[in-house]
Short mmCIF file of C-alpha atoms in Angstrom, two decimals:
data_model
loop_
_atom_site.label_atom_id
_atom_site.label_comp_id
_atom_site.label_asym_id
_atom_site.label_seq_id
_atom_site.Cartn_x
_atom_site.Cartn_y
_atom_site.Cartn_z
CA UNK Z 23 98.17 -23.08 127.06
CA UNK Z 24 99.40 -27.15 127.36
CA UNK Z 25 98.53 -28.31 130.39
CA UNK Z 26 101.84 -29.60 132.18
CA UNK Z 27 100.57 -33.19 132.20
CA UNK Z 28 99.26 -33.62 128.79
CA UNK Z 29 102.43 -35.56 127.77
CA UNK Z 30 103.56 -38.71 129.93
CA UNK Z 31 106.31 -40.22 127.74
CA UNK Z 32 108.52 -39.15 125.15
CA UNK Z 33 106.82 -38.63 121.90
CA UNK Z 34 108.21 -40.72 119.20
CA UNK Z 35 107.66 -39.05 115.72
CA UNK Z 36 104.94 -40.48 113.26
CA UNK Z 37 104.78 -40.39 109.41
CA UNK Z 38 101.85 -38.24 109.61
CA UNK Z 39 103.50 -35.17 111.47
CA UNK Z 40 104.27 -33.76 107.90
CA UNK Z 41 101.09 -34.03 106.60
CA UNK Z 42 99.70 -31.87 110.00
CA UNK Z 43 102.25 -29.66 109.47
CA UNK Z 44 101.80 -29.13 105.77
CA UNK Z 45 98.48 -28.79 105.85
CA UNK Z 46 98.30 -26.15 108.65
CA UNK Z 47 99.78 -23.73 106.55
CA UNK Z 48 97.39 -23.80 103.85
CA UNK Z 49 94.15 -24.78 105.85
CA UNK Z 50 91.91 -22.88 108.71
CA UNK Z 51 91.77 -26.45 110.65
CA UNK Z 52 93.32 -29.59 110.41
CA UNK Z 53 91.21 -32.43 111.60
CA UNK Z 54 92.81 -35.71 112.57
CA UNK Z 55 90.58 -38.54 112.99
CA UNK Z 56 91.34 -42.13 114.02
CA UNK Z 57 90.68 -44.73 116.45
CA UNK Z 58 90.78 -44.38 120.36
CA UNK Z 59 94.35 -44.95 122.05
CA UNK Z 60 96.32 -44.08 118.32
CA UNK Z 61 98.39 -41.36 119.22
CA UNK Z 62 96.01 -38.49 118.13
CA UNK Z 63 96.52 -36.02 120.78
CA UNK Z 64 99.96 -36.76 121.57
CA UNK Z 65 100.72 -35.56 117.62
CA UNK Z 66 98.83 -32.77 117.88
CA UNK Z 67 100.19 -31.72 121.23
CA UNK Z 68 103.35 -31.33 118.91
CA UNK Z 69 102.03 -29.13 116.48
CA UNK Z 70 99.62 -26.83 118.99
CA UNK Z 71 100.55 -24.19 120.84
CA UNK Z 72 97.52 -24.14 123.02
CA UNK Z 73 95.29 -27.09 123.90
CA UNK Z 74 91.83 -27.66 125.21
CA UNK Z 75 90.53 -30.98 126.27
CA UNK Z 76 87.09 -32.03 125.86
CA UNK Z 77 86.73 -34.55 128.13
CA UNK Z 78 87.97 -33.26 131.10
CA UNK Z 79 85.23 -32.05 133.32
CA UNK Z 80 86.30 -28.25 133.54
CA UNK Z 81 86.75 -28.10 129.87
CA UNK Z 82 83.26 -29.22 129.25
CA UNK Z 83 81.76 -27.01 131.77
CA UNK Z 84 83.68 -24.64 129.82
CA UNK Z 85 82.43 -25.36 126.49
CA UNK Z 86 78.62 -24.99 128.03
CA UNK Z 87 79.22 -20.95 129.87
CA UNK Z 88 81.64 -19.34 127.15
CA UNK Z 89 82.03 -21.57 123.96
CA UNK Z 90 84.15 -18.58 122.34
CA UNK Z 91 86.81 -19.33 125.46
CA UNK Z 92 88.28 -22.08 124.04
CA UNK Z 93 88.97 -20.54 120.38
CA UNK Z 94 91.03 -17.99 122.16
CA UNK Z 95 95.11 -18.77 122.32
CA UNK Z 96 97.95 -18.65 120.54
CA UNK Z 97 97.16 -20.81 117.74
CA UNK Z 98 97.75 -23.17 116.64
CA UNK Z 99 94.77 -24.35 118.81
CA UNK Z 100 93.81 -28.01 119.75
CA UNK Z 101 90.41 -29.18 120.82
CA UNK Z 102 90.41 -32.39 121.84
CA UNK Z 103 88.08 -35.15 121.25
CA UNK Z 104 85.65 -32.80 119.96
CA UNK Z 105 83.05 -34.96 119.05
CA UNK Z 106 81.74 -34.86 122.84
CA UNK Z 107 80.80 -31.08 121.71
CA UNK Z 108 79.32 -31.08 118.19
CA UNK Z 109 78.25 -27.49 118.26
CA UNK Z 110 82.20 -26.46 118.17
CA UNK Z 111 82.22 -27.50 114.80
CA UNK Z 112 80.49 -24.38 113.76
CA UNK Z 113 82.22 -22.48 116.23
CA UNK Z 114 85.20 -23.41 115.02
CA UNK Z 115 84.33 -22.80 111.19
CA UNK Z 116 83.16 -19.21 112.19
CA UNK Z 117 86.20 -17.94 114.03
CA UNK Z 118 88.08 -19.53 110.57
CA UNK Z 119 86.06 -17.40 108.37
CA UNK Z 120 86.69 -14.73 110.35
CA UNK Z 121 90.68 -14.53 110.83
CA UNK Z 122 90.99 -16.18 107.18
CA UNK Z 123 94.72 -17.12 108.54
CA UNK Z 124 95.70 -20.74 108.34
CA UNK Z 125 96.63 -23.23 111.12
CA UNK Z 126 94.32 -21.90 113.87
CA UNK Z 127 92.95 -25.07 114.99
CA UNK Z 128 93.74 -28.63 115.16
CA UNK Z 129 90.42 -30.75 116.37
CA UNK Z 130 91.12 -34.77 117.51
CA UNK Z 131 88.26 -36.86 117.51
CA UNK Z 132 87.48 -41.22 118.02
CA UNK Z 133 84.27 -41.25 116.65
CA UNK Z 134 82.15 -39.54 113.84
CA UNK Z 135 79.41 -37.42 115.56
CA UNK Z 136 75.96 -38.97 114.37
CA UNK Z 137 74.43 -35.55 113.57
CA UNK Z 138 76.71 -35.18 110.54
CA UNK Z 139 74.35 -32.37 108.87
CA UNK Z 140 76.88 -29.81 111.28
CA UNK Z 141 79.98 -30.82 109.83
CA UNK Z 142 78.78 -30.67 106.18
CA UNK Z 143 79.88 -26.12 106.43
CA UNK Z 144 83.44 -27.44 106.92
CA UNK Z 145 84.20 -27.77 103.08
CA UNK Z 146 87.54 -25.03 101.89
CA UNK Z 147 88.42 -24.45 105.90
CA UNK Z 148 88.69 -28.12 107.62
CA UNK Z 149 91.17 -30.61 105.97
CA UNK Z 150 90.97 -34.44 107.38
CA UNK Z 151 93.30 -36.69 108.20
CA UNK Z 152 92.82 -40.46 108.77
CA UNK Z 153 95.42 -41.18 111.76
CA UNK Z 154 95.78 -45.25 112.46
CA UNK Z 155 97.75 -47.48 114.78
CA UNK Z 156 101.97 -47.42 114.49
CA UNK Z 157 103.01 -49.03 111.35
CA UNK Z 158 106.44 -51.10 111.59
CA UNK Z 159 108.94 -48.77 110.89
CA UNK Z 160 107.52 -46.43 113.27
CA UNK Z 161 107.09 -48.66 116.16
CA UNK Z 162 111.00 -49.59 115.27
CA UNK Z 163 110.73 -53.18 113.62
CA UNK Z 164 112.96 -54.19 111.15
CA UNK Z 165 115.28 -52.14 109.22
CA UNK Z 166 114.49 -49.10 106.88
CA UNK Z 167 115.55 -49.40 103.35
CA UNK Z 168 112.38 -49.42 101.07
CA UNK Z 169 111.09 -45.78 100.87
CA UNK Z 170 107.52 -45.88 99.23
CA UNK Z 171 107.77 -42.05 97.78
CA UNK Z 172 111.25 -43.05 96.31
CA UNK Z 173 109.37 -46.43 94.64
CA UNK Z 174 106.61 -44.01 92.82
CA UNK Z 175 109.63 -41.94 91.99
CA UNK Z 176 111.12 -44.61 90.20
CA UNK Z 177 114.22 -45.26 92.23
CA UNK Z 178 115.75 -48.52 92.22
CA UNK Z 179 115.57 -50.79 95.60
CA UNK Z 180 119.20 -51.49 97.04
CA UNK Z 181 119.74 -54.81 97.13
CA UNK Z 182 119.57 -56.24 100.96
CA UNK Z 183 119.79 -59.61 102.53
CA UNK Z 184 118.45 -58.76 105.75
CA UNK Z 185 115.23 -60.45 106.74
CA UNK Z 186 112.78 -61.66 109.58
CA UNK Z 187 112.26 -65.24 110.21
CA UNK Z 188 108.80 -66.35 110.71
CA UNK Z 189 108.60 -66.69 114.40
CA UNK Z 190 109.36 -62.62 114.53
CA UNK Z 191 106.83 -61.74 111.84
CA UNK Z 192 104.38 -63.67 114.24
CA UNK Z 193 105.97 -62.01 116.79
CA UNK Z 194 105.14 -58.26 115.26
CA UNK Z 195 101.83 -59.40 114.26
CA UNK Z 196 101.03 -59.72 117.58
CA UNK Z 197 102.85 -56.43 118.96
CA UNK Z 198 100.34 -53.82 118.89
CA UNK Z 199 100.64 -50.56 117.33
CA UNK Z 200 98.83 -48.21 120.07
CA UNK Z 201 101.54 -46.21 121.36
CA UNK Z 202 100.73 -46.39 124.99
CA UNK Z 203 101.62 -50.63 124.51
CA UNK Z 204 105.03 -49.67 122.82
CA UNK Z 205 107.70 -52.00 124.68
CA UNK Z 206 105.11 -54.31 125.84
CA UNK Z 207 105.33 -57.91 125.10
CA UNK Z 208 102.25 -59.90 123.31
CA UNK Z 209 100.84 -61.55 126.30
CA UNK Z 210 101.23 -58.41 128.35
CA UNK Z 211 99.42 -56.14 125.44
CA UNK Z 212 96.91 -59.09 124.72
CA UNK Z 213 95.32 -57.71 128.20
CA UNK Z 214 94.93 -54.50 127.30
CA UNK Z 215 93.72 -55.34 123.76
CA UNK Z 216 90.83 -57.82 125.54
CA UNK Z 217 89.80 -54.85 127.66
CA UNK Z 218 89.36 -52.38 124.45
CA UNK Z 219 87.61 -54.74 122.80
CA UNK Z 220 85.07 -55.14 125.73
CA UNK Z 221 85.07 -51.18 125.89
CA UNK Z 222 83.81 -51.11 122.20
CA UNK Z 223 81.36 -54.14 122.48
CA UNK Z 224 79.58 -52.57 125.93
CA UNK Z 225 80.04 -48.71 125.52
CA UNK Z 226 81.51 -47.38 122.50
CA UNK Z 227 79.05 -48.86 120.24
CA UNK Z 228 76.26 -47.58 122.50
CA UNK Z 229 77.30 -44.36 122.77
CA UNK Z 230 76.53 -43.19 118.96
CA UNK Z 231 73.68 -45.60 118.97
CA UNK Z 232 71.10 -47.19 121.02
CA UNK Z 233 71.17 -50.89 119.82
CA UNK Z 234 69.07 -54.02 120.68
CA UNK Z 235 71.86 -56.18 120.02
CA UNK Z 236 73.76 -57.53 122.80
CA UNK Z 237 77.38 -56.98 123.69
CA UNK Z 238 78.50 -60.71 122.69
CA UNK Z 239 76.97 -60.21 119.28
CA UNK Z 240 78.83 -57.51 118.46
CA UNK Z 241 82.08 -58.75 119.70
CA UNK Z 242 81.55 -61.78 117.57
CA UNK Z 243 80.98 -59.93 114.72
CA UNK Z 244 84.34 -58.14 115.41
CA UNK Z 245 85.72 -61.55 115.71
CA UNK Z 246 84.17 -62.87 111.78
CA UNK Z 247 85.75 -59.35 110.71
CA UNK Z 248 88.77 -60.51 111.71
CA UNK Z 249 88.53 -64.38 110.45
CA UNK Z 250 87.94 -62.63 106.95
CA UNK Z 251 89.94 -59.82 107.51
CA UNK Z 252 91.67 -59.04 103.65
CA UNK Z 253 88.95 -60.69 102.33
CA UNK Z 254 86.03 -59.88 99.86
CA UNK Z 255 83.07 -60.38 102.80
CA UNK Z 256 78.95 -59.85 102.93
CA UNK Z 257 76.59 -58.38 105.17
CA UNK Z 258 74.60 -61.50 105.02
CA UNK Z 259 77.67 -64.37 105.54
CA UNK Z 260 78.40 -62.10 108.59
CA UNK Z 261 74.76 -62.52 109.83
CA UNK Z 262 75.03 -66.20 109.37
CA UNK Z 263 77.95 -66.61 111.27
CA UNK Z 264 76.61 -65.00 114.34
CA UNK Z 265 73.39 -66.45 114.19
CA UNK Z 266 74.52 -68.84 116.26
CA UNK Z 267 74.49 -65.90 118.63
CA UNK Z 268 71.35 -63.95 117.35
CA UNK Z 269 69.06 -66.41 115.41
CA UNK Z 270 67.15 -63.51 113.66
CA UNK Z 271 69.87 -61.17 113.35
CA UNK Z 272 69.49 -59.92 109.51
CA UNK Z 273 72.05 -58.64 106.92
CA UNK Z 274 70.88 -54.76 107.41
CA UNK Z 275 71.76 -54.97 110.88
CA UNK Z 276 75.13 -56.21 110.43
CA UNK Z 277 75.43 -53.56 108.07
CA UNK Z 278 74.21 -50.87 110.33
CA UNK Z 279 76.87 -52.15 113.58
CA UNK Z 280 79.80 -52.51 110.52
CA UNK Z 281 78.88 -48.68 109.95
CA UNK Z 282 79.02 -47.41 113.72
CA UNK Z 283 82.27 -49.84 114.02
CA UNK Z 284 83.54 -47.86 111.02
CA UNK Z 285 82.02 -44.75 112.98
CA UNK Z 286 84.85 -45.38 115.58
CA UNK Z 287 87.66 -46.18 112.86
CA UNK Z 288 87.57 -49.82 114.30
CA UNK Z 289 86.94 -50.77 110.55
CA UNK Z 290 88.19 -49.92 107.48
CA UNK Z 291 87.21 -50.89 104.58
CA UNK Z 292 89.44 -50.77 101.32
CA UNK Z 293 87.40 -50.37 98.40
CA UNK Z 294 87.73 -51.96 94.96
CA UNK Z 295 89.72 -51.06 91.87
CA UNK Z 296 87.86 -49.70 89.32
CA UNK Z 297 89.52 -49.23 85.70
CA UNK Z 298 89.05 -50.46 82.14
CA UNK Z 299 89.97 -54.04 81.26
CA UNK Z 300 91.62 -55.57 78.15
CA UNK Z 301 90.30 -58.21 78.54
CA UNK Z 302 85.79 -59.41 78.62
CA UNK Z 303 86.15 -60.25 82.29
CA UNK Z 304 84.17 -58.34 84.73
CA UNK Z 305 85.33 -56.10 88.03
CA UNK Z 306 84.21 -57.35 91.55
CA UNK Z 307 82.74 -54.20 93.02
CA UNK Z 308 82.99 -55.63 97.27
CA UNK Z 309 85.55 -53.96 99.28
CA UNK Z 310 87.55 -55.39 102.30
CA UNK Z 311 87.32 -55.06 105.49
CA UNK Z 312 90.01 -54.55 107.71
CA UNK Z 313 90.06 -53.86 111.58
CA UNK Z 314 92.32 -51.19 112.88
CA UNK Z 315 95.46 -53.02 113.75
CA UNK Z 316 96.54 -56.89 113.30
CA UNK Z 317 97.29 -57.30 116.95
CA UNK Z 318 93.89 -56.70 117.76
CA UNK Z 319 92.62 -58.99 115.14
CA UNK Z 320 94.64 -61.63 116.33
CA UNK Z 321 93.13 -60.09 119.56
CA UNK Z 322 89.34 -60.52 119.03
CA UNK Z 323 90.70 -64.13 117.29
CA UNK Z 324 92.30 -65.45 120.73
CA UNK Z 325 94.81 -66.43 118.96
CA UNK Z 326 98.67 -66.97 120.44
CA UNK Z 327 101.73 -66.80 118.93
CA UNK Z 328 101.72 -70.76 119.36
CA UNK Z 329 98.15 -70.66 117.60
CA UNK Z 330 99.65 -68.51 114.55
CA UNK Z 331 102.76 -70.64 114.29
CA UNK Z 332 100.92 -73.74 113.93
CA UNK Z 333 98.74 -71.82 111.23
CA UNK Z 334 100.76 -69.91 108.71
CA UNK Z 335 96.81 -69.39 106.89
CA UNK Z 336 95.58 -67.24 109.28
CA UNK Z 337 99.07 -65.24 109.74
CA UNK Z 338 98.68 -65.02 106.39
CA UNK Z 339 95.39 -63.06 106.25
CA UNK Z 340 97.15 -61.35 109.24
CA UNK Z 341 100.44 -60.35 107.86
CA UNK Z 342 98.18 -59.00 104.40
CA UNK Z 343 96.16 -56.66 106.84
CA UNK Z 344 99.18 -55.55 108.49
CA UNK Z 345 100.86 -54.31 105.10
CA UNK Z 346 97.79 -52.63 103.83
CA UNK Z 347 97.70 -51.03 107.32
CA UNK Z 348 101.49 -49.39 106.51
CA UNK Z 349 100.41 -48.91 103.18
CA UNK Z 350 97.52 -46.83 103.94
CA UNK Z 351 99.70 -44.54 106.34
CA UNK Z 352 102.57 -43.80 103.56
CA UNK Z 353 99.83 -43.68 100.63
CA UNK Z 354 98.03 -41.03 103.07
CA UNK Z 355 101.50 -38.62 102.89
CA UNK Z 356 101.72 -39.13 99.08
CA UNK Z 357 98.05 -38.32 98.68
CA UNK Z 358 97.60 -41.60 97.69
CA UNK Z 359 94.99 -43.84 97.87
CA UNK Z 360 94.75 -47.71 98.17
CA UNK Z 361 92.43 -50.20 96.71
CA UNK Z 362 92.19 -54.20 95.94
CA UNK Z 363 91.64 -55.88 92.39
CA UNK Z 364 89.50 -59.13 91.58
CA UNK Z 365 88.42 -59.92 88.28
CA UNK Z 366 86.00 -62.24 86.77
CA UNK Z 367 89.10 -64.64 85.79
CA UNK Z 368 90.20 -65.43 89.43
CA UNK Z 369 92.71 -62.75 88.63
CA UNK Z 370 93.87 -60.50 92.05
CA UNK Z 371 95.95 -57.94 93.35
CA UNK Z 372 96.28 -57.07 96.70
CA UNK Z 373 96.77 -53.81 97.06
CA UNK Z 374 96.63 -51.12 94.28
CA UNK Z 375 98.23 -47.75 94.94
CA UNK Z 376 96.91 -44.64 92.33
CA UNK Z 377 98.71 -41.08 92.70
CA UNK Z 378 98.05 -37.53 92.23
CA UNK Z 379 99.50 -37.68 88.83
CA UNK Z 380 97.42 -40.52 87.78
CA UNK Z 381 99.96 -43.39 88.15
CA UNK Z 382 99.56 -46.55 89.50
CA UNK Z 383 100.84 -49.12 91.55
CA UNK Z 384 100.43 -53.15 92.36
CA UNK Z 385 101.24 -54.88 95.24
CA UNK Z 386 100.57 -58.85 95.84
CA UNK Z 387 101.40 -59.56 99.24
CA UNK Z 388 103.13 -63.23 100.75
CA UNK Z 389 103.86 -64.52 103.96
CA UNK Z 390 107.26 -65.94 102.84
CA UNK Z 391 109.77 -65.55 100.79
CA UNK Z 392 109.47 -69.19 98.68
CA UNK Z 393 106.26 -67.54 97.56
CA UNK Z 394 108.05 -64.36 95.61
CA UNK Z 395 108.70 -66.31 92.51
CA UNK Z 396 104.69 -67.62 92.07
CA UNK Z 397 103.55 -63.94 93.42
CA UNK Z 398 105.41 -62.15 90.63
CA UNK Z 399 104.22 -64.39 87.71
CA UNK Z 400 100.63 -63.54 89.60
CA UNK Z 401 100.75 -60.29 89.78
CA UNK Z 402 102.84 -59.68 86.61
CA UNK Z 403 99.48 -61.35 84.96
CA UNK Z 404 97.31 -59.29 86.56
CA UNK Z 405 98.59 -56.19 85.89
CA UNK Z 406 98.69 -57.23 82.41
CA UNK Z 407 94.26 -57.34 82.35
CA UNK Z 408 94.27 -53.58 83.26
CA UNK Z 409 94.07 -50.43 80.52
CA UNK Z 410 95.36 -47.80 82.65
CA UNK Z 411 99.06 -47.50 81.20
CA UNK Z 412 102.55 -48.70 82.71
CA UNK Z 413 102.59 -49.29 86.25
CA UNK Z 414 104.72 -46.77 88.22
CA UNK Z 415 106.21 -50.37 89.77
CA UNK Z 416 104.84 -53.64 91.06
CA UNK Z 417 105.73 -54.95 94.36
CA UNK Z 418 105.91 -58.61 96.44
CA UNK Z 419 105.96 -57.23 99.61
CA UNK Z 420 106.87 -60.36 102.01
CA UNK Z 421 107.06 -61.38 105.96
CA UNK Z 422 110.42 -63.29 105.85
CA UNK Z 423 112.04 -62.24 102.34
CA UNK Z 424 114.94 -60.16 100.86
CA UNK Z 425 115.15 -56.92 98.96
CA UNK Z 426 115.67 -57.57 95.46
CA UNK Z 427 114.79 -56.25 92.16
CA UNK Z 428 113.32 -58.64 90.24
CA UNK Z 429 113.30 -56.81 86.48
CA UNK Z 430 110.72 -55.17 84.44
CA UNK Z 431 109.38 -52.74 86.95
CA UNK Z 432 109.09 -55.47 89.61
CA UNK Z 433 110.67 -55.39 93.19
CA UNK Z 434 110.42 -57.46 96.03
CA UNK Z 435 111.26 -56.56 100.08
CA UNK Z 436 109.88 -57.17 103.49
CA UNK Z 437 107.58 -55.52 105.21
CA UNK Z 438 110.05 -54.65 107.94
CA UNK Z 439 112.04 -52.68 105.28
CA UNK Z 440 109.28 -50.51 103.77
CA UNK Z 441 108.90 -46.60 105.21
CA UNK Z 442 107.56 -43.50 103.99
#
């Protein structure tokens, strides 16, 4: 059963609660993976009826006499933070096969287990989900109006004046989306973001792998992540920037921590668009690298609201990783996906959403609103270079501008209005 302190504040609902619930009535385990401090096992506390946690001491000691103790409840059952018991994968999978119900088990876990050979006998009974940080709407800022699932539906937008100025965009860049920090203000949730980054640099990373890079050198590595965060990045200008650091630090290792960072869902990458062209130019086949929420990039960037004031470039690249971050949450309860376009020609788009049904979506993203006009024309163009048939909609989704639609399949709204 729930322990009675597993829940110390009120749990504030999360866009991904229907896809748990969905998906344990069609699926032996539901599997919700994302970074440390998210909100994991408060969701699934919602959705379990019994609940085992793996890294209390008792639970562990547990796991080690009578494995088969903690698959025994009234399901559905959580394990939490499983990963610190990789053989409960396969008990899990058994005790599946053998009810054949649905919804028996929800597992939590903040890292991938390195032994991933285990966890290859959980195809047709585990079903993942990718949990992240709070996205706007659900940490409460701004004003719901633009509903994503009503966009690929082909609903109009309703016209709306409301909007943020640019010192509260700042300010919600900088507001982090762990639920634990809810409330706090950036300087007070700066300290707590300093401290999980340390926790990653000196033990997290170490944990799945023995390294002999140092702490700092990892940390700035974070930190060049998040100076070309929303940017088309390699291994090798990585290396070079923390060479200053690590003189003989080579591209492969970079690659190798960028893996174990993506390990812990501290990176994400967004991959590119593939599709057919009208036109001769060629695709650009690098993907993007994001970290796990903008207030922690700003984070590992030291930089202050006064810093990002002074430098609407960097807010930019900020306020682009924070709406591919919302856009990867409401994509995830469409079973969508989301991808970025480059082209040969200079041509970009942002984000590009494709659905279940084979539709498709573009998104060009701006800091302000005196940018709409140019990031229409831009986007309108590159929409035009790709053979994949009419876009369900395009979208300039902006920091400080209005809700408007702007004709021929083309909208425009805040971030602070967009929701599931």
């Amino acid at each position: 059963m729930k322990s009675d302190n597993s829940r110390s504040r009120e749990y504030r609902p999360r866009v991904i609660d229907s896809s748990v619930q969905e998906l344990l009535q069609i699926s032996g385990a539901v599997v919700l993976e994302g970074p440390r401090a998210c909100g994991k096992t408060s969701t699934a506390l919602e959705h379990a009826n019994t609940a085992h946690f793996l890294d209390a001491r008792e639970t562990r000691a547990l796991a080690e006499l009578s494995p088969g103790m903690l698959l025994e409840g009234e399901p559905p059952i959580l394990l939490d933070e499983w990963q610190l018991d990789p053989p409960l994968w396969n008990e899990v999978r058994r005790s599946v096969d053998v009810s054949g119900a649905p919804g028996r088990f929800i597992l939590t876990g903040s890292s991938v287990p390195s032994d991933d050979a285990t966890r290859h006998t959980g195809a047709g009974r585990f079903v993942r989900l990718r949990m992240r940080t709070m996205t706007w709407q659900e940490r409460g800022v701004g004003h719901p109006g633009v509903s994503l699932r009503a966009l690929s539906e082909g609903e109009p937008v309703a016209p709306s004046q409301i909007k943020m100025e640019y010192p509260q965009v700042v300010n919600a860049l900088l507001t982090s989306g762990f639920p634990a920090q809810i409330g706090f203000e950036p300087k007070a949730a700066r300290r707590l973001l300093d401290a999980y980054l340390t926790e990653i640099t000196h033990t997290d990373v170490f944990r799945l792998e023995q390294l002999n890079t140092e702490p700092r050198v990892i940390e700035h590595l974070i930190r060049s992540l998040a100076r070309n965060t929303a940017s088309e990045v390699t291994y090798e200008t990585l290396a070079k920037d923390a060479r200053v650091l690590a003189p003989t630090l080579s591209a492969e290792t970079v690659s190798k921590i960028v893996a174990l960072l993506e390990r812990l869902f501290v990176v994400e990458r967004v991959p590119a668009f593939s599709a057919r062209l009208r036109s001769k130019a060629r695709l650009r086949r690098s993907p993007k690298f994001h970290l796990m929420d903008p207030a922690f990039a700003a984070a590992a960037l030291r930089a202050t609201s006064e810093d990002l004031a002074k430098d609407p470039l960097t807010a930019g690249f900020l306020f682009e990783s924070a709406v591919i971050h919302d856009l990867l949450v409401y994509a995830q309860a469409l079973g969508a996906e989301v991808w970025h376009y480059r082209n040969s020609y200079g041509q970009e788009i942002d984000a590009i959403l494709t659905f279940p049904d084979g539709g498709w979506a573009g998104v060009e993203i701006k800091l302000g609103a005196s940018q709409i006009a140019s990031g229409a024309k831009s986007l309108r163009d590159a929409a035009a270079s790709i053979d994949a048939g009419e876009p369900k909609f395009l979208a300039v989704i902006t920091g400080t501008g209005i809700t408007a639609d702007l004709g021929d399949g083309m909208v425009t709204f805040p971030l602070a209005a967009l929701g599931a």
